[in-house]
Coordinates of C-alpha atoms in Angstrom, one line a residue:
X1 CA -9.0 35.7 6.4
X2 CA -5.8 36.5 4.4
X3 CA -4.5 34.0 2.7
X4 CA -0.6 33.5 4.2
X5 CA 1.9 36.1 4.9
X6 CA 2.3 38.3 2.0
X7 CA 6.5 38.3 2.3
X8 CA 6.6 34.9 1.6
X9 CA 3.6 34.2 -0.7
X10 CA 3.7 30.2 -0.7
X11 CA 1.9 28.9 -2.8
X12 CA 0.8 25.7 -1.3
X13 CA -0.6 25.3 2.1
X14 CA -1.8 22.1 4.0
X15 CA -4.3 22.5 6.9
X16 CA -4.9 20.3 9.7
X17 CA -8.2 19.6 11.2
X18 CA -7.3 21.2 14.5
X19 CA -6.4 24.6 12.6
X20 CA -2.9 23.6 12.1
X21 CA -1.0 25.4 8.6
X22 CA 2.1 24.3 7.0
X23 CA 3.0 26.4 4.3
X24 CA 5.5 26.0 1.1
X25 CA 5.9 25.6 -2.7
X26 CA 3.1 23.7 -4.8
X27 CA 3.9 21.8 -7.9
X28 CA 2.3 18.6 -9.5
X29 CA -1.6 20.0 -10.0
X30 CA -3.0 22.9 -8.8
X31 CA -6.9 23.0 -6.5
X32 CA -7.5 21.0 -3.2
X33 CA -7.9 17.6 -1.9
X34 CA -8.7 16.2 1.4
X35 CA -7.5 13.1 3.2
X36 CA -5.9 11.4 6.0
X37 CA -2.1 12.2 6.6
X38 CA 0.5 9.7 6.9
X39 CA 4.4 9.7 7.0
X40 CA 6.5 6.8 5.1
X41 CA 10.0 6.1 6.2
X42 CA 10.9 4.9 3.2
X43 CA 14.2 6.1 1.4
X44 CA 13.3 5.0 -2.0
X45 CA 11.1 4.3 -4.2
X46 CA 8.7 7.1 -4.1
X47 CA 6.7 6.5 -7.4
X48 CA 6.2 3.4 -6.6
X49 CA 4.2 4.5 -3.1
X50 CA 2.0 7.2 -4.9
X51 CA 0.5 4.2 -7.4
X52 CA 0.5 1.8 -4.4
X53 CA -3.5 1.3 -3.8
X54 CA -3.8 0.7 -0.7
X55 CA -3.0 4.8 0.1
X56 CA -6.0 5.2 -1.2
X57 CA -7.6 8.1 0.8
X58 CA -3.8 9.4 2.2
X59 CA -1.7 12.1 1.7
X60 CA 1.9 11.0 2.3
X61 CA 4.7 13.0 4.2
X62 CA 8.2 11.5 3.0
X63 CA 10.4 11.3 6.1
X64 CA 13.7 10.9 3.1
X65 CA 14.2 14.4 2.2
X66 CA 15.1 13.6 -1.2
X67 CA 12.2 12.9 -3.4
X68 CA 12.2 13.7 -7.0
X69 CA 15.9 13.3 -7.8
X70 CA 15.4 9.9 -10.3
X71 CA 12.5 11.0 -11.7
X72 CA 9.9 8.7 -13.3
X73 CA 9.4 6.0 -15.8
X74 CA 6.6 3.9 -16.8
X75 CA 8.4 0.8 -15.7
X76 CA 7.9 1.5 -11.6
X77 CA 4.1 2.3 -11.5
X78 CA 2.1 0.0 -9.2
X79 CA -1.1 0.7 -10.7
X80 CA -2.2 2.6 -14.0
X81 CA -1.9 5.7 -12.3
X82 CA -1.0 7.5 -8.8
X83 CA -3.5 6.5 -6.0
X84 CA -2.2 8.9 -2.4
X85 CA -4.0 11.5 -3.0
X86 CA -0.7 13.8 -2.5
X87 CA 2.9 14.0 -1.5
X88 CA 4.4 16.5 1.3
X89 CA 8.5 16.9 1.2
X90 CA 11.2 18.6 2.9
X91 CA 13.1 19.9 -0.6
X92 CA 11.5 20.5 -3.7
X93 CA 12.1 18.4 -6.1
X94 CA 15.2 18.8 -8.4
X95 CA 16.1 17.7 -11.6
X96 CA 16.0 14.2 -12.1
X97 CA 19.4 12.4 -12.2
X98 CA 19.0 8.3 -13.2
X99 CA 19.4 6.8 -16.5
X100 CA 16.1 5.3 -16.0
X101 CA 14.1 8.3 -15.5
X102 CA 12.0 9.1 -18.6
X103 CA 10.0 12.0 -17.2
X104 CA 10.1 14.9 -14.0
X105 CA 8.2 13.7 -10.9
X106 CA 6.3 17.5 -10.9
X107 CA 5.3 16.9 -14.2
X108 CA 4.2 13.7 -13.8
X109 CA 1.8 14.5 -10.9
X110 CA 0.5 17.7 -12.9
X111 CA -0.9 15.0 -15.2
X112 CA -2.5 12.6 -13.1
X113 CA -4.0 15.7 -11.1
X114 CA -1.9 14.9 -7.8
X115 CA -0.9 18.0 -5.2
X116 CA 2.2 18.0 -4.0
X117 CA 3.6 20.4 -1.3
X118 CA 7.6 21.3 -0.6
X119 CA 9.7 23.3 1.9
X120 CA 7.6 21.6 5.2
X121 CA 9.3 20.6 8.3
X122 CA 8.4 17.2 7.5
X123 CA 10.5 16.4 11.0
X124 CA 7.6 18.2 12.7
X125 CA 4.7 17.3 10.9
X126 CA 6.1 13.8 11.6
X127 CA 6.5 13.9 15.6
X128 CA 2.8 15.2 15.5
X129 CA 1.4 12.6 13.2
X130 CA 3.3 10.2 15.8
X131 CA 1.7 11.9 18.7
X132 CA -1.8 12.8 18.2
X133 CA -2.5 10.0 15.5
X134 CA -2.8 10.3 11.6
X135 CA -4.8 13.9 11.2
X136 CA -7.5 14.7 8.6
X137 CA -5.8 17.5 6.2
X138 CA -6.7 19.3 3.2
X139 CA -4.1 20.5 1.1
X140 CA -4.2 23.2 -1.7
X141 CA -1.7 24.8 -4.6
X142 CA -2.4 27.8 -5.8
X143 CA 0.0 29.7 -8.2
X144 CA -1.0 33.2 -7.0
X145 CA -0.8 32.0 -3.2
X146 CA -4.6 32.9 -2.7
X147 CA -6.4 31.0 0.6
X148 CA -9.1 30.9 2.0
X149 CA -7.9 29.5 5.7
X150 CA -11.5 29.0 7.4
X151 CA -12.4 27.0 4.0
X152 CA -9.4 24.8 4.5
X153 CA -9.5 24.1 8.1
X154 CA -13.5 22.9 7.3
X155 CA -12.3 21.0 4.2
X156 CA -10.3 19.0 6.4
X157 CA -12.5 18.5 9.7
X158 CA -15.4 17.5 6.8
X159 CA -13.3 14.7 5.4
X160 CA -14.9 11.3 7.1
X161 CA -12.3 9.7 7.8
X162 CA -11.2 6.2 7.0
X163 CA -13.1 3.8 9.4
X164 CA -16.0 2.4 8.2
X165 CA -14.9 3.5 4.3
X166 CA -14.7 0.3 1.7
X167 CA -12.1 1.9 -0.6
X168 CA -11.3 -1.3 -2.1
X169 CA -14.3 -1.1 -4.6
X170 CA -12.6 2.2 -5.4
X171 CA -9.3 0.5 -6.5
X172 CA -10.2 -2.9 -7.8
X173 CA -10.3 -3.8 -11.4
X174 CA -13.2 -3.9 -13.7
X175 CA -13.1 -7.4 -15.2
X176 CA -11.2 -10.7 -15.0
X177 CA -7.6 -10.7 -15.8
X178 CA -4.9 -13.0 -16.6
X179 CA -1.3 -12.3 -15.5
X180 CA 2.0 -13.8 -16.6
X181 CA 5.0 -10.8 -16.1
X182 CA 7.6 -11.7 -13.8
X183 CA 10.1 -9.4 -11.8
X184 CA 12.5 -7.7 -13.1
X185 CA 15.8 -8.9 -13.5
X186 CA 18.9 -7.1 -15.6
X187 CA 19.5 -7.1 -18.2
X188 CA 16.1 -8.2 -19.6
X189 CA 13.9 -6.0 -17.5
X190 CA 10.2 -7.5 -17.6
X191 CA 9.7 -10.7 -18.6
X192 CA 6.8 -13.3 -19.1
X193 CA 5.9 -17.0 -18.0
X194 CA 5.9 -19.4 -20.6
X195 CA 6.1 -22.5 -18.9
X196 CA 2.6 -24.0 -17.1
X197 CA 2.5 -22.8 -13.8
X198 CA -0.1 -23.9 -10.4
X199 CA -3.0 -21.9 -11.0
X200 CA -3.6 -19.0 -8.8
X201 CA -6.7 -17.1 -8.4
X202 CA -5.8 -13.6 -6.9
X203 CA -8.4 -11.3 -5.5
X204 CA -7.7 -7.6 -6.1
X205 CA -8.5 -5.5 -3.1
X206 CA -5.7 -2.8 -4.7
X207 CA -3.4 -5.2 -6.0
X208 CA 0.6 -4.0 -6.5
X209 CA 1.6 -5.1 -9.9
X210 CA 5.0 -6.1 -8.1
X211 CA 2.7 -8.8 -6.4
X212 CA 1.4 -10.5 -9.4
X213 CA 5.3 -10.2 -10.3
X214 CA 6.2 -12.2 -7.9
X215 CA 3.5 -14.4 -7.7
X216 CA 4.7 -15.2 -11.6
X217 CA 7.6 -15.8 -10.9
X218 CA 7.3 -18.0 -8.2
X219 CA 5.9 -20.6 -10.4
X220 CA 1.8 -19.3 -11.0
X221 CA -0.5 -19.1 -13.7
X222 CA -2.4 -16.2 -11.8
X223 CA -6.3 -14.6 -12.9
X224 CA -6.9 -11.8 -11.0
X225 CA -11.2 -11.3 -10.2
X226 CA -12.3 -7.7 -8.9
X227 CA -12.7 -7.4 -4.9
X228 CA -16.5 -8.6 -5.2
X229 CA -15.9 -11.7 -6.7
X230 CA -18.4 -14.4 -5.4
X231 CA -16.9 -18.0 -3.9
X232 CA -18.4 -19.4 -7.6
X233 CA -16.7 -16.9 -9.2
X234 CA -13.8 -17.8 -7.8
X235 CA -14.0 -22.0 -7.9
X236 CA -15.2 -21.7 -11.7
X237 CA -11.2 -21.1 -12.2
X238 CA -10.9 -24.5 -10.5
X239 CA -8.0 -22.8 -8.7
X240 CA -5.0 -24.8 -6.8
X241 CA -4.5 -21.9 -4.7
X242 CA -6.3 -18.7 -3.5
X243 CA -4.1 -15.6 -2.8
X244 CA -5.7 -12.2 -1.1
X245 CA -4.1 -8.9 -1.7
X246 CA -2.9 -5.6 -0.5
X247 CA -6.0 -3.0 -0.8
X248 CA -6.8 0.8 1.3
X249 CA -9.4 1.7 3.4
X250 CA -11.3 0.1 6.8
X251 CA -11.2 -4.2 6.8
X252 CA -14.3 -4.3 8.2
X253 CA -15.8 -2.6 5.9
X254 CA -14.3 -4.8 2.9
X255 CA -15.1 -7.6 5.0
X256 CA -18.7 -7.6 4.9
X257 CA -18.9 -9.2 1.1
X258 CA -15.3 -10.7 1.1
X259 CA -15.6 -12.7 4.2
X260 CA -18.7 -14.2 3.1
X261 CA -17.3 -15.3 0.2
X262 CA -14.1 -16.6 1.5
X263 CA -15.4 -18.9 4.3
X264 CA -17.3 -20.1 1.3
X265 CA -14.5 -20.9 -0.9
X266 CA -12.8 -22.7 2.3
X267 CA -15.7 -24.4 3.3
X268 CA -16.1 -26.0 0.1
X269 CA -12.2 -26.3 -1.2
X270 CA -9.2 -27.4 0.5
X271 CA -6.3 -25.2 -1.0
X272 CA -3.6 -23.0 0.0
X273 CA -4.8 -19.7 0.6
X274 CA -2.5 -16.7 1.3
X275 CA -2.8 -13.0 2.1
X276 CA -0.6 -10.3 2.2
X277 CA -1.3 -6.3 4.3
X278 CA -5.5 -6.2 3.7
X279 CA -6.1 -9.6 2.6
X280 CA -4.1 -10.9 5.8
X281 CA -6.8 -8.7 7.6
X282 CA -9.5 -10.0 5.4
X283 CA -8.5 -13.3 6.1
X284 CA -8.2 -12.9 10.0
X285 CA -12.0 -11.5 10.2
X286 CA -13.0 -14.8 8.4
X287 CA -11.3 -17.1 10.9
X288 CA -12.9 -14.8 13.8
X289 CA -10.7 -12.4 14.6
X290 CA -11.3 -8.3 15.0
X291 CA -9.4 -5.3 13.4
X292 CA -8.4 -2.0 14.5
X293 CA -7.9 1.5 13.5
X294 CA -4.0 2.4 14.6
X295 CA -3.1 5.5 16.1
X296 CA -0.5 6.6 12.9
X297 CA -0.4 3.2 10.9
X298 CA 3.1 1.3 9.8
X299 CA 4.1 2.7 6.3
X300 CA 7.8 2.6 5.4
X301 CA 10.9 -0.1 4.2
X302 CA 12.4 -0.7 7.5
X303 CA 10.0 -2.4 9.7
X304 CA 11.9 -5.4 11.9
X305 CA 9.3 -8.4 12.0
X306 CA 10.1 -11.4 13.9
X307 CA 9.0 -14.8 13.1
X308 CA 7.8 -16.6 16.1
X309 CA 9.1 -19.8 15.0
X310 CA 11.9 -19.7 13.9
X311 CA 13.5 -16.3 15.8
X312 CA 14.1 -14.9 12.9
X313 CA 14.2 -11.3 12.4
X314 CA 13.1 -10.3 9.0
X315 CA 13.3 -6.1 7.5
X316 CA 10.5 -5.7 6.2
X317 CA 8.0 -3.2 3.7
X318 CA 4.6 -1.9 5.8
X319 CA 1.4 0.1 4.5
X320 CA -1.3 -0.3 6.7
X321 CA -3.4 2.0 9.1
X322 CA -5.6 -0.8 10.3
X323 CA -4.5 -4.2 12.3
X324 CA -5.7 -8.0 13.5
X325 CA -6.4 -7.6 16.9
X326 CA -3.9 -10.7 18.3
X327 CA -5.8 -11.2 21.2
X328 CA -9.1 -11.9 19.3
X329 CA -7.4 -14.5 17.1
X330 CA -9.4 -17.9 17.7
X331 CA -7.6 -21.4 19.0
X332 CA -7.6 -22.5 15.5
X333 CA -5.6 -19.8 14.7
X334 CA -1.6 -19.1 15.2
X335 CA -0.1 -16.2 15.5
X336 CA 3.4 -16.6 13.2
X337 CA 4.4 -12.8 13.5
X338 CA 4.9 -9.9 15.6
X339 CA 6.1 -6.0 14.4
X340 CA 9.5 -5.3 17.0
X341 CA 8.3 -1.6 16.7
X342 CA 5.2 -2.1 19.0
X343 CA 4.2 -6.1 18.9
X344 CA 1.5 -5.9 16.8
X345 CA 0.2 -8.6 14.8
X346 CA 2.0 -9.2 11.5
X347 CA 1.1 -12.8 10.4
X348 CA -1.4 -15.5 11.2
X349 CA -1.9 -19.7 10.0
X350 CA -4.2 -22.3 10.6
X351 CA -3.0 -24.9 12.7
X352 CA -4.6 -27.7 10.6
X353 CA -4.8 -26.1 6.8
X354 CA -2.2 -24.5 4.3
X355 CA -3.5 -21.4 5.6
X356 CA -1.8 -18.3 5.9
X357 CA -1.0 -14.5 6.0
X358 CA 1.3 -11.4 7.0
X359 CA 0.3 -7.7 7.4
X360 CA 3.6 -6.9 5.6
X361 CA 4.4 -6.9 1.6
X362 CA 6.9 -9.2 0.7
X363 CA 7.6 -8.3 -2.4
X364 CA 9.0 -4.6 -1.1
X365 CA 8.7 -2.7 -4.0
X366 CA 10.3 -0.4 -2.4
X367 CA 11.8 -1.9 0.2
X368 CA 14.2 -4.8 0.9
X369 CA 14.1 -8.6 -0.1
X370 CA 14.1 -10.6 2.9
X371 CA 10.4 -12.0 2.9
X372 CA 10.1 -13.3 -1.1
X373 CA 10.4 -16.8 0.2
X374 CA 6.4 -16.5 1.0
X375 CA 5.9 -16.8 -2.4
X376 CA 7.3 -19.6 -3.2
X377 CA 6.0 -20.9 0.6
X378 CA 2.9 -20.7 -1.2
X379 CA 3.5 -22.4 -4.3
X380 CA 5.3 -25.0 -2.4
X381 CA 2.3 -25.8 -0.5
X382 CA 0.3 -26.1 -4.0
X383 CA 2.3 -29.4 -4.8

């Protein structure tokens, strides 16, 4: 088939698994990838949600038509390098302007071999993402503008898919870690714990590195073990606390080594445990209760969550494409928060331990501050 029409000649082109094209302008690296598309609502923070692990898997439609415009530093990547597998925007990117920005955000992707696409109706794309549920895409930038339509389309009705996927092996660390940076603070930027703190044993699904931050700074001496830690692996730290993180792909899936080893851990220690976004999932499938696949997921820095017991209405950060099932949760189990965009589950406790978990991320990054106090909720409940 030809490629696009030859007036135009884009030279990226994103194709939907129901023979749907969007073309525009390529930059970061050139070839193909495949994934499942999502939409963030997010108005900042941009590089901070391509390293974010848990899009592993996802191409991400920004909904903020400005992306690209304070560049990049080394100081705001979640992980070591980008995770989404690529980025679709309104505008191209334009020079950066921020006197924090150390590189070009096209430049930056061409390196870490990450697609991105401009100059889509990203209004569009979004209503049918909304509509017909998150598709399965394959996009492609090609200088010269050259497609092969038929081979796109298949690329993208070929890609599995993210239920039943364990993606967290994928993102996890290698080896056993310790962590003592803190969050960021002017005019000192990064700093490090140097005082003894309660000691934390985090499990790395696709941990953010603002996490750790904040678990730092709340008062922990943290060791982060890879996702496949066993429960001995885990109570040879002799931890005070347990805490269960962010991560990608299908709960389930994850599930079927961490929830072993978690109702271990609980069955044989009494401590704190807390999890945030897949690790609140993780934790809900060991205490009984089922996940699902949503129809587009929750991923942006303005999602209202209300705490059932206080009333409280808290703005919150979201990235997930799976949920707890609330009406699965067992008697044991509370339910201490519910999403105001469509009542899903967002938080959970046991009524009789320290116990507990949200679907959100409270340390934002991006997105506002309203939920830190978890953190220290959880250090609290160490003493």
């Amino acid at each position: 088939m030809p490629a696009s029409p030859a007036s135009s000649r884009p030279t990226a082109c994103l194709a939907l698994a129901d023979g749907t094209l969007f073309y525009g302008t390529g930059f970061g690296a050139t070839g193909q990838t495949e994934a499942e598309l999502c939409f963030n609502t997010a108005m900042t923070g941009y590089q901070e949600i391509m390293t974010d692990p848990s899009y592993a898997g996802q191409i991400v439609t920004f909904t903020f038509p400005h992306v690209g415009n304070t560049g990049v530093n080394p100081e705001d990547d979640e992980t070591a390098e980008p995770v989404a597998a690529g980025m679709v925007v309104k505008w191209d990117p334009t020079d950066p302007s921020n006197w924090r920005a150390t590189d070009r955000l096209e430049e930056w992707l061409r390196r870490r071999g990450r697609i991105g696409i401009g100059g889509l109706d990203t209004r569009r794309l979004t209503r049918a993402i909304r509509q017909q549920g998150a598709p399965h895409v394959a996009l492609a930038h090609d200088p010269e503008g050259n497609f092969d339509i038929e081979a796109l389309v298949a690329a993208a009705r070929a890609f599995p898919g993210l239920v039943g996927l364990d993606l967290a092996r994928d993102v996890t660390c290698a080896q056993t870690y310790r962590w003592d940076e803190m969050r960021w603070a002017w005019p000192e930027g990064y700093t490090r714990r140097d005082t003894p703190g309660r000691r934390v044993v985090a499990i790395d699904y696709g941990a953010k590195r603002n996490i750790l931050r904040c678990l730092a700074s709340a008062g922990c001496d943290v060791t982060v073990l890879p996702a496949t830690a066993s429960a001995d692996d885990v109570l040879a730290h002799d931890p005070e606390g347990l805490f269960l993180s962010n991560g990608p792909g299908d709960p389930a899936a994850t599930g079927e080594y961490s929830v072993p080893m978690l109702q271990e851990v609980m069955a044989k220690r009494d401590m704190p445990v807390f999890g945030v976004c897949l690790g609140h999932q993780i934790l809900a499938l060991a205490l009984g209760a089922r996940t699902v696949k949503m129809n587009h997921g929750h991923h942006g820095a303005n999602h209202p969550v209300k705490d059932l017991s206080t009333g409280k209405v808290e703005i919150t950060s979201m990235n997930h494409g799976f949920t707890v099932d609330g009406q699965t949760l067992p008697d044991k189990v509370q339910e201490t928060h519910v999403s105001l965009f469509d009542g899903s589950n967002c938080g959970i406790r046991m009524a009789d331990r320290q116990v507990f978990s949200v679907q959100y991320h409270p340390e934002a990054s991006p997105g506002p501050q309203d939920s830190y106090y978890l953190f220290e909720r959880f250090t609290n409940a160490m003493g």
